[in-house]
Amino acid sequence: MQLRAHHQIEAALLAGRDAAQAANRAKSRFLAAVSHDLRQPLHAIILFVAALRRRIAGDEAVSMLENIGVAAGAMQRMFSALLDVARLDAGAVVVQPRSFVLEEVFHLLRARFAPLAAAKGLGFGIPESDLFVWTDPALLESILRNLLANAVAYTARGRVTMTAERQDQVLQIAVRDTGSGIAADRLHQIFDAFVRLDAAD
């Protein structure tokens, strides 16, 4: 009797695990689809804002349009990050590592974020690098893009920089900014879901 009960409990646990994994995969597929679909109209809004900027005059109107553009850009970045996470959870991301010069990724990041930082009056620096790495360049670019996006978005004044240093066979890439940072008593929350740690809290 005890052996049979043990097998029944084990079977129930396995069934529960499989159901939970299936539900998680379904959730990830749903999030990926939704975030992908919502990025399209956001991209259109950003294009319309850029077109309107060339056609309107007046400091107040231009300022309002700039705020719309900043908000739409922030939403687009959030949906992009959500899509990346959902694709990872759903197992839809295939890692394709190769050897490449780090400057290949740094050049893209510099072109994307230098104008954004300049628009906020921030100093910005990503030095050229001739270091070779072995990883997936698209995934590395995605990770660094998210870090830089947050650094630029939440730094009101000062500077945002990214550096790369090699120590033996280990490459360390660091993003630094002069933002307000996170209070010491909130550090334990940095990986909690649905928690935003900024000056507005």
Tab-separated table of C-alpha atoms in Angstrom, residues 2 7 101 155 184 188:
chain	number	residue	atom	x	y	z
A	2	GLN	CA	2.760	2.433	0.909
A	7	HIS	CA	3.932	5.985	-6.959
A	101	VAL	CA	35.657	41.883	-32.826
A	155	THR	CA	20.453	59.615	-15.653
A	184	ALA	CA	21.152	50.542	0.090
A	188	HIS	CA	17.476	43.336	-2.022
